[in-house]
mmCIF file of C-alpha atoms in Angstrom:
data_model
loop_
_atom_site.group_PDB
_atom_site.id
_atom_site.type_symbol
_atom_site.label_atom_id
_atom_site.label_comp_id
_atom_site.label_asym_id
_atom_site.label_seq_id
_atom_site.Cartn_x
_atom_site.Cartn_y
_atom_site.Cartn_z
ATOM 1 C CA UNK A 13 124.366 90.975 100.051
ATOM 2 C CA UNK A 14 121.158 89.014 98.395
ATOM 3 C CA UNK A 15 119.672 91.206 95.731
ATOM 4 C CA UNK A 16 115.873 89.957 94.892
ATOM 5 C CA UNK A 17 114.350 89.290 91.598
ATOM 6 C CA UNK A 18 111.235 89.804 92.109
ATOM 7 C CA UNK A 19 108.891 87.351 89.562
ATOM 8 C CA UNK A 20 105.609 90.191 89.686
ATOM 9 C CA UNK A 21 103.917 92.422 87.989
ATOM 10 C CA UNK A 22 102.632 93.532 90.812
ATOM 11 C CA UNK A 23 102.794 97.455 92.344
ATOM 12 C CA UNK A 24 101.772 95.824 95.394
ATOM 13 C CA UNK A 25 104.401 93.292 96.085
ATOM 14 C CA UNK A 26 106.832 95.732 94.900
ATOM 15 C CA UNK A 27 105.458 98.215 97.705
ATOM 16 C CA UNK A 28 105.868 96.234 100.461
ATOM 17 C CA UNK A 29 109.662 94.838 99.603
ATOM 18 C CA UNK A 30 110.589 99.004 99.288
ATOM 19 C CA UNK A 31 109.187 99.853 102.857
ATOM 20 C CA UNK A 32 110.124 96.461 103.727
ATOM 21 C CA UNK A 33 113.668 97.405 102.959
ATOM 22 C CA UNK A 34 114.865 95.171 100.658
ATOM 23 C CA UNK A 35 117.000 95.454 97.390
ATOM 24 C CA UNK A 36 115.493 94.164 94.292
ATOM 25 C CA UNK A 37 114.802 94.073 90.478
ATOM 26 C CA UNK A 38 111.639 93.463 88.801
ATOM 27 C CA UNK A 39 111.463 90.459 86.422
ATOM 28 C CA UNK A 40 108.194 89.394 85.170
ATOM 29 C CA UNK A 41 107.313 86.103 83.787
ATOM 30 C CA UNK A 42 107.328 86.244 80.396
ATOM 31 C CA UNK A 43 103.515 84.503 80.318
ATOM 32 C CA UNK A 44 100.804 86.306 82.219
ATOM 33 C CA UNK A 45 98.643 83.251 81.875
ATOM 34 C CA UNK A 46 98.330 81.025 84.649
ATOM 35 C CA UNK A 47 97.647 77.318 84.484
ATOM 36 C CA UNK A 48 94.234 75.948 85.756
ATOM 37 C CA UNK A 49 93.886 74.355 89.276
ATOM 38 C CA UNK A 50 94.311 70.301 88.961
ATOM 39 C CA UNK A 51 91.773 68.015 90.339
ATOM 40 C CA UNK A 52 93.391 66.838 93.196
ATOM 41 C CA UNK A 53 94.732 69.927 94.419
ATOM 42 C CA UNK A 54 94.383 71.424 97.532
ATOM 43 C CA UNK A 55 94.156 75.518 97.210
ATOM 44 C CA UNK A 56 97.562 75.434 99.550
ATOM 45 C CA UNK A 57 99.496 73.268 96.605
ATOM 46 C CA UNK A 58 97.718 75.449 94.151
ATOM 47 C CA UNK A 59 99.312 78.514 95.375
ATOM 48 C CA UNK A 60 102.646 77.060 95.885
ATOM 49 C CA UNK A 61 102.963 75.057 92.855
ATOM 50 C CA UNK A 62 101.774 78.757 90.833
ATOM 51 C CA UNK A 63 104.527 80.435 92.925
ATOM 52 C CA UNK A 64 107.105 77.712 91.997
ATOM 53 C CA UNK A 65 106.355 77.677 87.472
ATOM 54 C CA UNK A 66 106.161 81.796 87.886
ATOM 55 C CA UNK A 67 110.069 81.063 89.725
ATOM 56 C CA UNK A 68 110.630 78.195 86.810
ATOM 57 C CA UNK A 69 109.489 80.539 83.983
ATOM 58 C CA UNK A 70 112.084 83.680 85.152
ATOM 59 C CA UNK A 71 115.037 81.338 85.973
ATOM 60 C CA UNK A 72 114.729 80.320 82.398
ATOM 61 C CA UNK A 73 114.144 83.426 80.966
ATOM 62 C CA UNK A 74 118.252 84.796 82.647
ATOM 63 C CA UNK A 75 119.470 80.880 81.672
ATOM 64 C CA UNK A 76 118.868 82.419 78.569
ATOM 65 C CA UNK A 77 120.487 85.854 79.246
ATOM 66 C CA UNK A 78 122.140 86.578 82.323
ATOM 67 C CA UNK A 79 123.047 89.825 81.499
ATOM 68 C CA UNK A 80 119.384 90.884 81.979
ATOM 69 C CA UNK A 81 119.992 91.154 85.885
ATOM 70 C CA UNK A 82 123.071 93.393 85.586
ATOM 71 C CA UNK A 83 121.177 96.178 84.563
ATOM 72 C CA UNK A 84 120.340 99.273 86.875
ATOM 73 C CA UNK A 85 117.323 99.675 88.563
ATOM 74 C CA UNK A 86 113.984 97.707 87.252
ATOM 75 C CA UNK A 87 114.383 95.129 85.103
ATOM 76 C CA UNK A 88 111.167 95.924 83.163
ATOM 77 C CA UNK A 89 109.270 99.114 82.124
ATOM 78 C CA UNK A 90 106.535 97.335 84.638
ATOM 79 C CA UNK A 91 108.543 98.739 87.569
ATOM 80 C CA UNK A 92 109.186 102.453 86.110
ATOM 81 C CA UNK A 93 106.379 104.062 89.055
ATOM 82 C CA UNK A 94 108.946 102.082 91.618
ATOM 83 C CA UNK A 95 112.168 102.919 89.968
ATOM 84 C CA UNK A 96 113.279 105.531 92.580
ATOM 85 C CA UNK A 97 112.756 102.813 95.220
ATOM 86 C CA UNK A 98 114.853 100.149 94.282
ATOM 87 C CA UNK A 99 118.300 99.631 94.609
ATOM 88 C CA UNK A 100 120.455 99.744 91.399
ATOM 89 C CA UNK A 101 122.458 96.278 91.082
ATOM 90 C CA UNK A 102 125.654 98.540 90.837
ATOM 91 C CA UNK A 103 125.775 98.872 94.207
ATOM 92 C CA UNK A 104 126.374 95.158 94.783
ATOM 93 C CA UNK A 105 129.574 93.931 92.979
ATOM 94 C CA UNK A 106 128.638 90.455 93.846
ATOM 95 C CA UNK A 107 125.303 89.843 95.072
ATOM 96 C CA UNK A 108 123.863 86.254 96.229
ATOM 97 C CA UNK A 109 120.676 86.593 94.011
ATOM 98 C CA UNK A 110 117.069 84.504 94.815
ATOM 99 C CA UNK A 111 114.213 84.879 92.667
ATOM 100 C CA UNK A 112 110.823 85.615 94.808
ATOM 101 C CA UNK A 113 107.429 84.396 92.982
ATOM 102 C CA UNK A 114 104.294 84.755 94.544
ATOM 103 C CA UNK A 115 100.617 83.797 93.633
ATOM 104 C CA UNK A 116 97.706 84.663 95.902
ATOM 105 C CA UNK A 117 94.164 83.486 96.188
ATOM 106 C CA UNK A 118 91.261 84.100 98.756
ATOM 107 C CA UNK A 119 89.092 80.757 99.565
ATOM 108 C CA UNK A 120 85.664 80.534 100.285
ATOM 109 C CA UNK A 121 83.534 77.084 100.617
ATOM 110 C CA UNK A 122 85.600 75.450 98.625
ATOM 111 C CA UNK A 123 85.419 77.622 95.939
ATOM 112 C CA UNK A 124 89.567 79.739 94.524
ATOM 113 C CA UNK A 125 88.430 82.878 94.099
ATOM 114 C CA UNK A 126 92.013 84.820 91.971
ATOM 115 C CA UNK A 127 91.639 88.338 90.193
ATOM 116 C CA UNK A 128 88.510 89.033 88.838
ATOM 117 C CA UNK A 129 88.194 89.260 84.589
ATOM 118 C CA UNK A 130 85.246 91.504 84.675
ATOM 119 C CA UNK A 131 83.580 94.084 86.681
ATOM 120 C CA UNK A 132 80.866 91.800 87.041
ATOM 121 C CA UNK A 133 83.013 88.805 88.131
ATOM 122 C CA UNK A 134 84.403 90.780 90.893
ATOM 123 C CA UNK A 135 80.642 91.980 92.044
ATOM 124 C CA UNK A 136 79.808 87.855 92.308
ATOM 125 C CA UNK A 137 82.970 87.608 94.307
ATOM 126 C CA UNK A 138 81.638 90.302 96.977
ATOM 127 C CA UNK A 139 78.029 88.780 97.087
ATOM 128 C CA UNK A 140 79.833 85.609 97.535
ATOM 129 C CA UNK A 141 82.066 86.571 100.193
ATOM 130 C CA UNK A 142 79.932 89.208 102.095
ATOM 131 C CA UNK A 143 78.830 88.268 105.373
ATOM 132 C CA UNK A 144 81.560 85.220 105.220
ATOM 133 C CA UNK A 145 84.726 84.154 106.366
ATOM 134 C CA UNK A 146 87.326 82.884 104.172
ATOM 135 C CA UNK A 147 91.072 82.464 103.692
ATOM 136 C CA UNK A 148 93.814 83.963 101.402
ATOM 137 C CA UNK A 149 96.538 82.013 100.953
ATOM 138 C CA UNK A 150 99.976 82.925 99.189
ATOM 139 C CA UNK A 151 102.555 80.576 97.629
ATOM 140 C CA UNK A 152 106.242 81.478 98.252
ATOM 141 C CA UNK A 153 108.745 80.247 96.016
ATOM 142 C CA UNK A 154 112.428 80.899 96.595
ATOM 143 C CA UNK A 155 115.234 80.113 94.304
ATOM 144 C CA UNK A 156 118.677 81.186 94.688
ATOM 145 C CA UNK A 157 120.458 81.434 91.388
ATOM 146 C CA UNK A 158 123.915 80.149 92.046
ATOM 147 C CA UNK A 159 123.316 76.557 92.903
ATOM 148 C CA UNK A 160 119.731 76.562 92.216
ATOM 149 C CA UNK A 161 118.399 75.677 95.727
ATOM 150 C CA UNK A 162 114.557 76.585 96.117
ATOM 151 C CA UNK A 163 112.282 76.692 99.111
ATOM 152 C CA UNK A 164 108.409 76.738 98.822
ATOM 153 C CA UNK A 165 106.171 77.508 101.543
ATOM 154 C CA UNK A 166 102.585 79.128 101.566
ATOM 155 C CA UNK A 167 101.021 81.682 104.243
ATOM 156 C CA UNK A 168 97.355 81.687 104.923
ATOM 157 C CA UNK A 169 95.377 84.373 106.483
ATOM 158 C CA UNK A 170 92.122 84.109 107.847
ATOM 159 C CA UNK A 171 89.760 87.300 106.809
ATOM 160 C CA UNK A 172 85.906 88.292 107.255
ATOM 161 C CA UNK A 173 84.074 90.481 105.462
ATOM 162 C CA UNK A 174 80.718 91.976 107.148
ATOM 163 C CA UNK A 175 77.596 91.848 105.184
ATOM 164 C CA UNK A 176 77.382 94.569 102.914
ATOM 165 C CA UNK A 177 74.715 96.160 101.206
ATOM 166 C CA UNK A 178 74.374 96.350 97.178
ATOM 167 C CA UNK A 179 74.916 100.074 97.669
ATOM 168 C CA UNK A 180 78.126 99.161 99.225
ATOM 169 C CA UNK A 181 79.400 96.540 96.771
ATOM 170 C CA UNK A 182 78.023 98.936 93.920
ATOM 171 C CA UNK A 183 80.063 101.795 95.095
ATOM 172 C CA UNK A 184 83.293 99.304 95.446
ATOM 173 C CA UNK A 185 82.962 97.977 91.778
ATOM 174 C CA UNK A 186 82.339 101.658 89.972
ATOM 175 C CA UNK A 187 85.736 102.758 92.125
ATOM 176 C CA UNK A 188 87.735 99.980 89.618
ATOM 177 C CA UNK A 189 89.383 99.307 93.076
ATOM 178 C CA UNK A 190 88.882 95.599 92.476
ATOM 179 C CA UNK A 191 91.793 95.347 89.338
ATOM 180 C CA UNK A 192 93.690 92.756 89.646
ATOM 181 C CA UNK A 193 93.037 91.804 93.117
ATOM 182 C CA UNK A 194 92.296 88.505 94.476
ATOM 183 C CA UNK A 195 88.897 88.096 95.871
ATOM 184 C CA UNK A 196 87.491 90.974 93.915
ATOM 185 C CA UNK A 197 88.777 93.842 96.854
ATOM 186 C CA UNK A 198 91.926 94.524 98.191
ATOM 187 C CA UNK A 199 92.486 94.955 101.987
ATOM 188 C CA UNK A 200 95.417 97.679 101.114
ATOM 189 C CA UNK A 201 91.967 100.120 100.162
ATOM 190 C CA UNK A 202 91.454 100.987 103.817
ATOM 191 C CA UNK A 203 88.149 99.066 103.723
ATOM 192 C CA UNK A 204 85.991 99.382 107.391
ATOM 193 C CA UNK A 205 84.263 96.137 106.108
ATOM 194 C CA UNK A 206 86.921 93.839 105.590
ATOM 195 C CA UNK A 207 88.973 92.180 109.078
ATOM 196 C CA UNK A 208 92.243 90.082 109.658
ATOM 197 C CA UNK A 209 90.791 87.756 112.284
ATOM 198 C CA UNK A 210 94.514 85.318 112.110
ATOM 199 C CA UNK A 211 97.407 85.383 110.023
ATOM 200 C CA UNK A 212 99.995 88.445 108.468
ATOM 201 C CA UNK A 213 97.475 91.325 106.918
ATOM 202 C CA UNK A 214 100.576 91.960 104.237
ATOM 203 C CA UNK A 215 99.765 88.566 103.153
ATOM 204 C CA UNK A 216 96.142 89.909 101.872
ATOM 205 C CA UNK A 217 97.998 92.451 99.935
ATOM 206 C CA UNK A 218 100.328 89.867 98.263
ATOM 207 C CA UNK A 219 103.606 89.330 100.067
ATOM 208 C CA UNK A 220 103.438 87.726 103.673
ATOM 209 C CA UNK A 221 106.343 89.473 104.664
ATOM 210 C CA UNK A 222 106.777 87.421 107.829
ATOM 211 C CA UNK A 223 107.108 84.404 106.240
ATOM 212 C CA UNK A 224 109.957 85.641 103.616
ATOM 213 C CA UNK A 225 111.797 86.630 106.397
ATOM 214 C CA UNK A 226 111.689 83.246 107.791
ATOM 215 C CA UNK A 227 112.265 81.547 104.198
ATOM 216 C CA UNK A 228 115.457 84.120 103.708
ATOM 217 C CA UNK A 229 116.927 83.334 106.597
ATOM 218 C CA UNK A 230 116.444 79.762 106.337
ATOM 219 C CA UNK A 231 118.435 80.170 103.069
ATOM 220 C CA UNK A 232 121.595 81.967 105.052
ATOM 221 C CA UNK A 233 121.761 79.425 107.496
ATOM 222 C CA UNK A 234 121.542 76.741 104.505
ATOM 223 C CA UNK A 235 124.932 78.544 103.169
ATOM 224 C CA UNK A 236 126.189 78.374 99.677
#
């Protein structure tokens, strides 16, 4: 039975894998900070190479003590609203464990556009966005534990938003709907003025569900 560790923070991510039906623990990194995008990178390697140090930083951290996924239920008191969802590791005498990291980004001519710091930072994402189409992309990092084997892929999903009044973007900002979203909104808010046009919608939200599937079973048919 593979039992993830999931490397987030995120009530999002940790949404989807419950209705998704997967078992899993929640294991932050230990740094929230993430590291700046390099000169020469394209916003796909971004994602992906974000995905793989948030998978680097939580293999570490068990390295150091193992014992920290053979507790019950979530790892971390960031999990506690998500407790009742996930599976206790009891259950699984001897589970094949992977680590699943994820970082997600929306794209716009040629500009990253991650969570907004600021109220106001998320408003310039909107005006920037509004009346565009643009991409969010999500790096996938997979490690399994007991021999260290990793896969890293990345989903993209094309999105566009309709022009939207100030009233509109106004309205959106005062709601504090934009915390810690990529792009400034999040597509999980029901929004009439935000459209998948190609690519997995659960991808928007965090966690292309789609292409874990794919990754996880590429890992089975890999073997031990």
């Amino acid at each position: 039975m593979t039992l993830l560790i999931l490397a987030s923070r995120s009530p999002r991510r940790q949404e989807l894998l419950a209705e998704a039906g997967y078992s899993f623990i929640v294991l932050p990194p230990r740094s929230a900070d993430e590291s700046p995008r390099r000169a020469d990178e394209t916003p796909a390697q971004f994602v992906m190479r974000l995905a793989e140090e948030k998978a680097a930083d939580v293999a570490a951290t068990i390295a150091t003590d193992p014992t920290i996924v053979q507790s019950s239920g979530a790892a971390t008191p960031d999990a506690a609203e998500c407790r009742s969802l996930v599976t206790p590791v009891s259950r699984f005498p001897s589970p094949d464990f992977l680590i699943l990291a994820c970082d997600t980004v929306a794209h716009c001519d040629g500009q990253i556009l991650g969570k907004p710091d600021s109220a106001d930072h998320a408003r310039k994402m909107l005006f920037m966005l509004s009346g565009q189409e643009h991409e969010v992309l999500t790096g996938v990092c997979l490690v399994r534990l007991s021999d260290g084997r990793q896969s890293i892929r990345v989903a993209e999903t094309r999105m566009r938003m309709d022009r939207l009044p100030d009233v509109t973007i106004a309205e959106y900002i005062a709601s504090g709907l934009w915390h810690g979203k990529a792009g400034g909104f999040g597509f999980q808010d029901r929004l009439g003025w935000v459209h998948v046009t190609a690519g997995s919608p659960s991808n928007v939200v965090g966690l292309p569900l789609e292409l874990l599937g794919e990754m996880l079973g590429e890992m089975s048919r890999n073997g031990p």
